[in-house]
Amino acid sequence: MLDSILEQVREGTLDIDDAKERLKTYKDLGFAKLDFHREERQGYPEVVFGEGKTVYQIIEIIKVLKARHRRILATRISPEKAAAIQKEVENLVYNETARTLFWKNAEEQTILYQGYVAVVSAGTSDLRVAEEAAVTVEAMGCEAVRICDVGVAGIHRLLDNLEIIRNATVSVVVAGMEGALPSAVGGLVSHPVIAVPTSVGYGANFGGLSALLSMINSCASGISVVNIDNGFGGGYNAALIHRMANEKRGEQQ
Amino acid sequence: MLDSILEQVREGTLDIDDAKERLKTYKDLGFAKLDFHREERQGYPEVVFGEGKTVYQIIEIIKVLKARHRRILATRISPEKAAAIQKEVENLVYNETARTLFWKNAEEQTILYQGYVAVVSAGTSDLRVAEEAAVTVEAMGCEAVRICDVGVAGIHRLLDNLEIIRNATVSVVVAGMEGALPSAVGGLVSHPVIAVPTSVGYGANFGGLSALLSMINSCASGISVVNIDNGFGGGYNAALIHRMANEKRGEQQ
Amino acid sequence: MLDSILEQVREGTLDIDDAKERLKTYKDLGFAKLDFHREERQGYPEVVFGEGKTVYQIIEIIKVLKARHRRILATRISPEKAAAIQKEVENLVYNETARTLFWKNAEEQTILYQGYVAVVSAGTSDLRVAEEAAVTVEAMGCEAVRICDVGVAGIHRLLDNLEIIRNATVSVVVAGMEGALPSAVGGLVSHPVIAVPTSVGYGANFGGLSALLSMINSCASGISVVNIDNGFGGGYNAALIHRMANEKRGEQQ
Amino acid sequence: MLDSILEQVREGTLDIDDAKERLKTYKDLGFAKLDFHREERQGYPEVVFGEGKTVYQIIEIIKVLKARHRRILATRISPEKAAAIQKEVENLVYNETARTLFWKNAEEQTILYQGYVAVVSAGTSDLRVAEEAAVTVEAMGCEAVRICDVGVAGIHRLLDNLEIIRNATVSVVVAGMEGALPSAVGGLVSHPVIAVPTSVGYGANFGGLSALLSMINSCASGISVVNIDNGFGGGYNAALIHRMANEKRGEQQ
Amino acid sequence: MLDSILEQVREGTLDIDDAKERLKTYKDLGFAKLDFHREERQGYPEVVFGEGKTVYQIIEIIKVLKARHRRILATRISPEKAAAIQKEVENLVYNETARTLFWKNAEEQTILYQGYVAVVSAGTSDLRVAEEAAVTVEAMGCEAVRICDVGVAGIHRLLDNLEIIRNATVSVVVAGMEGALPSAVGGLVSHPVIAVPTSVGYGANFGGLSALLSMINSCASGISVVNIDNGFGGGYNAALIHRMANEKRGEQQ
Amino acid sequence: MLDSILEQVREGTLDIDDAKERLKTYKDLGFAKLDFHREERQGYPEVVFGEGKTVYQIIEIIKVLKARHRRILATRISPEKAAAIQKEVENLVYNETARTLFWKNAEEQTILYQGYVAVVSAGTSDLRVAEEAAVTVEAMGCEAVRICDVGVAGIHRLLDNLEIIRNATVSVVVAGMEGALPSAVGGLVSHPVIAVPTSVGYGANFGGLSALLSMINSCASGISVVNIDNGFGGGYNAALIHRMANEKRGEQQ
Amino acid sequence: MLDSILEQVREGTLDIDDAKERLKTYKDLGFAKLDFHREERQGYPEVVFGEGKTVYQIIEIIKVLKARHRRILATRISPEKAAAIQKEVENLVYNETARTLFWKNAEEQTILYQGYVAVVSAGTSDLRVAEEAAVTVEAMGCEAVRICDVGVAGIHRLLDNLEIIRNATVSVVVAGMEGALPSAVGGLVSHPVIAVPTSVGYGANFGGLSALLSMINSCASGISVVNIDNGFGGGYNAALIHRMANEKRGEQQ
Amino acid sequence: MLDSILEQVREGTLDIDDAKERLKTYKDLGFAKLDFHREERQGYPEVVFGEGKTVYQIIEIIKVLKARHRRILATRISPEKAAAIQKEVENLVYNETARTLFWKNAEEQTILYQGYVAVVSAGTSDLRVAEEAAVTVEAMGCEAVRICDVGVAGIHRLLDNLEIIRNATVSVVVAGMEGALPSAVGGLVSHPVIAVPTSVGYGANFGGLSALLSMINSCASGISVVNIDNGFGGGYNAALIHRMANEKRGEQQ
């Protein structure tokens, strides 16, 4: 792009002020700069992190994004905020477990890639984070298959679901407490595992630190870790990989 | 015992000074007080924690203990110290992996109880701690069955050894890094599991903290935890339980 | 079991789909998988961890469990939740200190084993956790003897209760703040001690960390530790041991 | 595989003992169990973690592996150990910066996939870890392009190398101290970033904790993290993704 | 001053009690001692830290200060407190984002120095702290230029604002989460950078610890750090420097 | 005492059951054991730690204590609890800053010892803890002189009060944030200093940890430290020392 | 003193330069400033902290101090350093356990006060720190009575020594690992207890942190804490108190 | 600069490849990229962080730098390395306390600015870090005045040096242990204070963490903090400020 701009400047088809203007790649809302820097790629949602933003701010952001994007995902939205936002913006789908709002252009296809991402979670209380991961995977145009309540303390339940996990392109593995599930999954599959520690637990859990340290110290290969309770991050990483790995299949058909 | 002393005092069969003398239950070596408080029970070794003690001190302690006890276990003894001690005290058996010295009265039977304790360890580097646990179990007159290198990253290796673990009275489970093995074992057996975190690992392992937190936060029931690298503590707890649980069998035959 | 299944498959008495079906060992409620994997053993309750579950979920789980089990214990149930659940499910007993609900089949005998577990606690504020331990011991069919308010700062109160503690099969010792009680008890008894740190305290207590570190570092042998405030874990471990150690007595009579 | 074994058992072509034998998927060297569980896949090396293993043990392991595998990678090998091992095993290549030994079958092609993995590092002292990542990527049959000394304190050096980083399939980003580089890279590329914190630094660096926390808290999407100094883990994850994403290209030509 | 007092004492122009009285340099309000020790310097506000003080206390303090000072800044004032205080004291300006109250003598000029301080912040949620810094800079008689939402994950937005940052005398750089922005800015400017970590983030952010460690470990020169969320401290340090560096310009014109 | 009991047992003037009864030195209220072990000493209050106790429990305890003691101090009592308790028990004095209730027998003299304890505090927000210390000192029959708001950031205010601090028998020094005041005081006086860290502060204060570490690491001699916010502990230690050091004076006159 | 100087200045008996000179209260050795600020008080040693100082520096300091003081205590002196220093300075007594050098003027009486300080330690490995405390007590002119190896895991050994501890003026209680001994002692005595945590232990001991937290959180009254391994601090605090409490006795006879 | 390049490109005086070449602002030595990005400013040294670099690497870097710069400062150079480097490069001055090597062009003036920076340190053991700060200040062309051994435990020594500290433009304050000195200095001066925590101390000092937290939590205004033991950073920040604040004076004369 730099080459091209320099070229045009030399040829006189672009004057210097315009050349500088070309660098302005975002819209300034006052309270936030919305970024238009990356060219939009098919099926990538724009993401709004809702925590700490007011209903008004979220609505303004979504309105601006709708004009330029085909998919929008807002995370960390409480039910009350969601209701208020849905009144102002049409066609937003709220997922109460994941606490997300999703919008897509009506013509946009939901699933764009073959295969699926496995979203594996250890306990009932980890569902909230796992669902945020799954919704993110789907917002990226990929299929998410959910496998719940398969923590290491009941290893047979994990083994019963092994085939479906093994057939995924990539797994997002969500666990709190001792956070041992990614190690167990990592030892059983040969694809990448994105580990998501959760703050679920009590006592010496220290807000998810125990699970985070477990996962970072995993002796299984092929595991990498995102922040505590960061279901979005887990899902986003998984979908990035899934899309690259499965473009072939999508195109071959 | 208090009743009995008071009784004798009243009956005049024990005078007051003698009564007080009866409370002196240890031998003072200057640098340490050796405790004779507990009545010796069959098969209980006296234990010497070797770390931070000089060869001279260890020899003195062992000599005093030999006069009153039938089993002596010294832990955390380096090969050099062991060689020096063995020169001065006969019939001490050194275990290089566990770094322990053991002595027992020649007539003393080795194994006193039926059944066995399973000593399960995750990786090659955990062997040192696991062996200290196993040697302790044996010093207590119990049989120890070792199952090594069955960490959660290769869960099938654990499953292959499941039957032998399940048939134990109690398991000592030793693991470093993410410390997930006790959770996996705890979910597969119905007997008590003593978890021993090790300092094996690197990076965010923080000297065994990651494994300790994992084990303390385990979602499996029936797990309790001892200090990092405390193989002796793991073995001692297991043998305490094993002896209580298996006296019946021993006596019935 | 694997042998038996393979045998039947070879003999043609079990077809392959049925063999696979045999591995389905839990009921899926959508939000949780209830585990039927272990054969029910006499006097073992099914346990429901109430924290983070809705009243509706707890009721559903209890209903399913009642059909297959003879004892059910639910922990971490607030008084409000308890009242709501008791309206829907009959014969549930609520313990306000322990915050537990307990149900057992009317014909089921309460105490199944001889002897008792000592549940020892340091201060008034540790009672909540100690009671959870005691209720768990009882739910497992064992007798629990409570010894309260015997912290190390008044060591004579502990000594006054020494005999009753010594005569137990196993002790659960509950303490917050400096968490020194398990060390003191551990030095006075020769049976296993399950130490339960509590989050009771203030200042540099760091939510129970001070008590946890104390107990993990105890210089007394025979002590193992469970999570902060994990009264259930303490009681469960103790009862596991008690049952093994006292089956003999139960059967001999 | 289970289906197939059951099938054969029913048909009588496999007897029960043989069926059970099929589960024995590792070779037991006494001090370690070598795992043959996974079918070998083209270009996957067997990996030996050298830290804490003796020269003798490493040699034994490599000898066994050479009989069954076409690529072997040993990490954390000091120059002294490397020299001793190379005397006993032929054709091992030692990388002094990465401290790795690599062996491959003479006929085996080095690079199997199109495209490349970018291995980006912040400072001169991070080179050791970055090189371990790069060597691992290459041992997996992928090309690694190294971009060194582009830490955020000199952001223009990063920008100068932006195009080569953007064209990679996946980036491994290695940084110590404040660990800010993955955030900067993550904001500039649209492919997955594997962040590797290093223990490089001093003062409040706390052995790499500062870099680890930075990376885990990164506000850029598409970043996941492995353990401190875990160059192998970073490279392994990247290669896993690269292979999936680039099989198409390899096959298309 | 000591010289002068001793001189006067010798000359008899100051008696001993008066000499001692001269040391009384504060007014005692009972709940606080207001300090008159420093000679007032032009444009330095007296600062009241509002957190933990009652409305009544703040009003009393401001009243006393108004009699002796020309500028007063109160920080950490909630909107409710602000409203109550404004009822009792005239001409206080409340900044809702920064949560500050500011008063100055009507004749006092607002900006006293040439040039400006750049207040750079990473994300929308860091605005609160950044605004406290900016308001503090202004209360010190210096101009503050705000550059918001230029976190390292969108490095081009930072680069677009580079010229305005470079032309400042000193920068206050405010960031939460991974706290990488000061390193990036520090590498791009040659003036001092005051880094302010914020508690913005979640998971392993630990109340701002991740950002604090990042900034303290920054590999860029010229960066120093104040407490988490201490916008006041950041602004105060910057203004101290700015005033010294720009007195010349102010006087030369 | 043991001698005396044994003597009486031998002489038959005390039978065995009575001897054992003599060990019962507390009253059991069910929820707490009130300790009568120590002989009451003149001017020592019985202390009730109010946190976590119900109004009912506190009233019951105070009622029992009033029958046997001449001074009672209850700490950590909220205004609401205080009001409720005062309705049921007469003559309780509530200190709102210290959050203490104090009762003494009407004939009991308030101050029993010559000299005084200095209670020195750094900032307005530390007053709560300092007042708890001062009230405790007074409840022990000693005089407390309060010196407030003399933190190290205004060292001249400390120096102005130096003489009154130096003339005390012992100082209690209370500070939050960087907790530097005890070091400064410790370097200026030659009597013992009891340092009390407070949780006052924000950001990297971590609930008082910064002040605690500062004080524990003080390079001044003669400083010892109690728990964060433990005003009672600070006052109690100081009064213990003051009483010993000043008995002479009281008696000599 | 200020009064007196001002007085003389007014009277003309002291000129201003001399008045200022009077403030020079230390000797500057270049690498250290030796402090002559405090008037020497009978029996107070000057203390040299040896760690990190060269043999040459220590010799220089001791030589200067000998000219003005009657007692000198140097701590943290290795045997090698001690030997080298003793060659240059006469009459220095080295204590190998405490690692201290002590010198006193030949005419100076050793013990100046009645009564004694109890120095109580938990285990053999804590002796080093306890001895530093005891030597410090003696260097202050007070008698130290040592009670060793009475850790809480053998509470009867503590009880056997209870009378001698109770009769002390103040106790220094030294313990590592779980650090429970001060709580036990504090509950048994009514005098002040100075608690000294040691770094003795392993695993989750974290260099003495476990013992420090235990002691800071002690539920016994009358306990205050000094730094980990700070035997000097413990002894110094105890002697300060002992001297004040026992001056009476010394003078009365 | 961008403007100018674009201008030249349009005018045809600069072709596109040259324009791109202009962005190459560093020399690549293979193991490091030497940065020529900033225009050299009078009196700014190029800095080499010696830790972790080999003698060979340091020599290579210095040689390259000498060709383009007039001042070079290398930090963290051991005496052995220094000797080896000095053999190869002429005119390097080694400071043994600071462990720095300094070179400047023979014609270059040493001190370029009026006034001075105060480098204040608390104890003898902090000298190493303070000296690194002072040497850095001097390498930047500023005068450094050293004030040593004025820790808060002897506050009068600080007060005696107050005038010289107050007259500085900026202070670097270096302290270990409780790190209280910056607070005390900050309360006494009205210029900026750069606080440098050191790792000096023992016990609960945790490698300098106690001093770092103290300084970050300082209640004095005008203090900012650099990394533990980062004398260079402290000096560099101070000199940056000093140069800006004193250019006027230099120019006016």
PDB file of N, CA and C in Angstrom, chain E residues 159-184:
ATOM      1  N   LEU E 159       0.495   5.832  15.983  1.00  0.00           N
ATOM      2  CA  LEU E 159       1.416   6.471  15.047  1.00  0.00           C
ATOM      3  C   LEU E 159       0.786   7.718  14.418  1.00  0.00           C
ATOM      4  N   ASP E 160      -0.519   7.654  14.181  1.00  0.00           N
ATOM      5  CA  ASP E 160      -1.199   8.819  13.603  1.00  0.00           C
ATOM      6  C   ASP E 160      -1.131  10.040  14.516  1.00  0.00           C
ATOM      7  N   ASN E 161      -1.017   9.787  15.828  1.00  0.00           N
ATOM      8  CA  ASN E 161      -0.983  10.888  16.793  1.00  0.00           C
ATOM      9  C   ASN E 161       0.432  11.183  17.278  1.00  0.00           C
ATOM     10  N   LEU E 162       1.399  10.596  16.585  1.00  0.00           N
ATOM     11  CA  LEU E 162       2.751  10.652  17.103  1.00  0.00           C
ATOM     12  C   LEU E 162       3.289  12.079  17.202  1.00  0.00           C
ATOM     13  N   GLU E 163       3.005  12.882  16.206  1.00  0.00           N
ATOM     14  CA  GLU E 163       3.592  14.217  16.179  1.00  0.00           C
ATOM     15  C   GLU E 163       3.136  15.059  17.369  1.00  0.00           C
ATOM     16  N   ILE E 164       1.841  14.964  17.663  1.00  0.00           N
ATOM     17  CA  ILE E 164       1.340  15.772  18.782  1.00  0.00           C
ATOM     18  C   ILE E 164       1.922  15.279  20.105  1.00  0.00           C
ATOM     19  N   ILE E 165       2.167  13.971  20.206  1.00  0.00           N
ATOM     20  CA  ILE E 165       2.770  13.444  21.439  1.00  0.00           C
ATOM     21  C   ILE E 165       4.231  13.882  21.521  1.00  0.00           C
ATOM     22  N   ARG E 166       4.930  13.765  20.411  1.00  0.00           N
ATOM     23  CA  ARG E 166       6.359  14.120  20.406  1.00  0.00           C
ATOM     24  C   ARG E 166       6.603  15.580  20.753  1.00  0.00           C
ATOM     25  N   ASN E 167       5.671  16.433  20.403  1.00  0.00           N
ATOM     26  CA  ASN E 167       5.871  17.857  20.651  1.00  0.00           C
ATOM     27  C   ASN E 167       5.565  18.277  22.080  1.00  0.00           C
ATOM     28  N   ALA E 168       5.077  17.359  22.885  1.00  0.00           N
ATOM     29  CA  ALA E 168       4.813  17.680  24.286  1.00  0.00           C
ATOM     30  C   ALA E 168       6.131  17.742  25.055  1.00  0.00           C
ATOM     31  N   THR E 169       6.105  18.391  26.216  1.00  0.00           N
ATOM     32  CA  THR E 169       7.268  18.420  27.095  1.00  0.00           C
ATOM     33  C   THR E 169       7.446  17.081  27.798  1.00  0.00           C
ATOM     34  N   VAL E 170       6.330  16.495  28.158  1.00  0.00           N
ATOM     35  CA  VAL E 170       6.322  15.253  28.932  1.00  0.00           C
ATOM     36  C   VAL E 170       4.993  14.568  28.653  1.00  0.00           C
ATOM     37  N   SER E 171       4.981  13.211  28.720  1.00  0.00           N
ATOM     38  CA  SER E 171       3.732  12.489  28.491  1.00  0.00           C
ATOM     39  C   SER E 171       3.312  11.727  29.743  1.00  0.00           C
ATOM     40  N   VAL E 172       2.008  11.747  30.006  1.00  0.00           N
ATOM     41  CA  VAL E 172       1.412  10.832  30.979  1.00  0.00           C
ATOM     42  C   VAL E 172       0.736   9.752  30.158  1.00  0.00           C
ATOM     43  N   VAL E 173       1.135   8.486  30.364  1.00  0.00           N
ATOM     44  CA  VAL E 173       0.571   7.421  29.550  1.00  0.00           C
ATOM     45  C   VAL E 173      -0.183   6.451  30.456  1.00  0.00           C
ATOM     46  N   VAL E 174      -1.487   6.320  30.169  1.00  0.00           N
ATOM     47  CA  VAL E 174      -2.413   5.596  31.035  1.00  0.00           C
ATOM     48  C   VAL E 174      -2.888   4.332  30.332  1.00  0.00           C
ATOM     49  N   ALA E 175      -2.721   3.171  30.969  1.00  0.00           N
ATOM     50  CA  ALA E 175      -3.168   1.928  30.331  1.00  0.00           C
ATOM     51  C   ALA E 175      -3.441   0.859  31.368  1.00  0.00           C
ATOM     52  N   GLY E 176      -4.448   0.017  31.078  1.00  0.00           N
ATOM     53  CA  GLY E 176      -4.751  -1.131  31.934  1.00  0.00           C
ATOM     54  C   GLY E 176      -4.352  -2.401  31.230  1.00  0.00           C
ATOM     55  N   MET E 177      -5.006  -3.496  31.540  1.00  0.00           N
ATOM     56  CA  MET E 177      -4.758  -4.797  30.908  1.00  0.00           C
ATOM     57  C   MET E 177      -3.258  -5.106  30.848  1.00  0.00           C
ATOM     58  N   GLU E 178      -2.673  -5.226  29.647  1.00  0.00           N
ATOM     59  CA  GLU E 178      -1.256  -5.581  29.584  1.00  0.00           C
ATOM     60  C   GLU E 178      -0.346  -4.373  29.765  1.00  0.00           C
ATOM     61  N   GLY E 179      -0.881  -3.174  29.801  1.00  0.00           N
ATOM     62  CA  GLY E 179      -0.093  -1.990  30.127  1.00  0.00           C
ATOM     63  C   GLY E 179       1.100  -1.764  29.218  1.00  0.00           C
ATOM     64  N   ALA E 180       0.957  -2.069  27.926  1.00  0.00           N
ATOM     65  CA  ALA E 180       2.096  -1.993  27.017  1.00  0.00           C
ATOM     66  C   ALA E 180       2.305  -0.617  26.402  1.00  0.00           C
ATOM     67  N   LEU E 181       1.323   0.251  26.531  1.00  0.00           N
ATOM     68  CA  LEU E 181       1.388   1.529  25.824  1.00  0.00           C
ATOM     69  C   LEU E 181       2.594   2.391  26.218  1.00  0.00           C
ATOM     70  N   PRO E 182       2.948   2.504  27.502  1.00  0.00           N
ATOM     71  CA  PRO E 182       4.109   3.337  27.845  1.00  0.00           C
ATOM     72  C   PRO E 182       5.397   2.864  27.164  1.00  0.00           C
ATOM     73  N   SER E 183       5.588   1.559  27.029  1.00  0.00           N
ATOM     74  CA  SER E 183       6.773   1.074  26.321  1.00  0.00           C
ATOM     75  C   SER E 183       6.775   1.546  24.884  1.00  0.00           C
ATOM     76  N   ALA E 184       5.625   1.451  24.225  1.00  0.00           N
ATOM     77  CA  ALA E 184       5.545   1.870  22.832  1.00  0.00           C
ATOM     78  C   ALA E 184       5.791   3.379  22.715  1.00  0.00           C
TER      79      ALA E 184
END
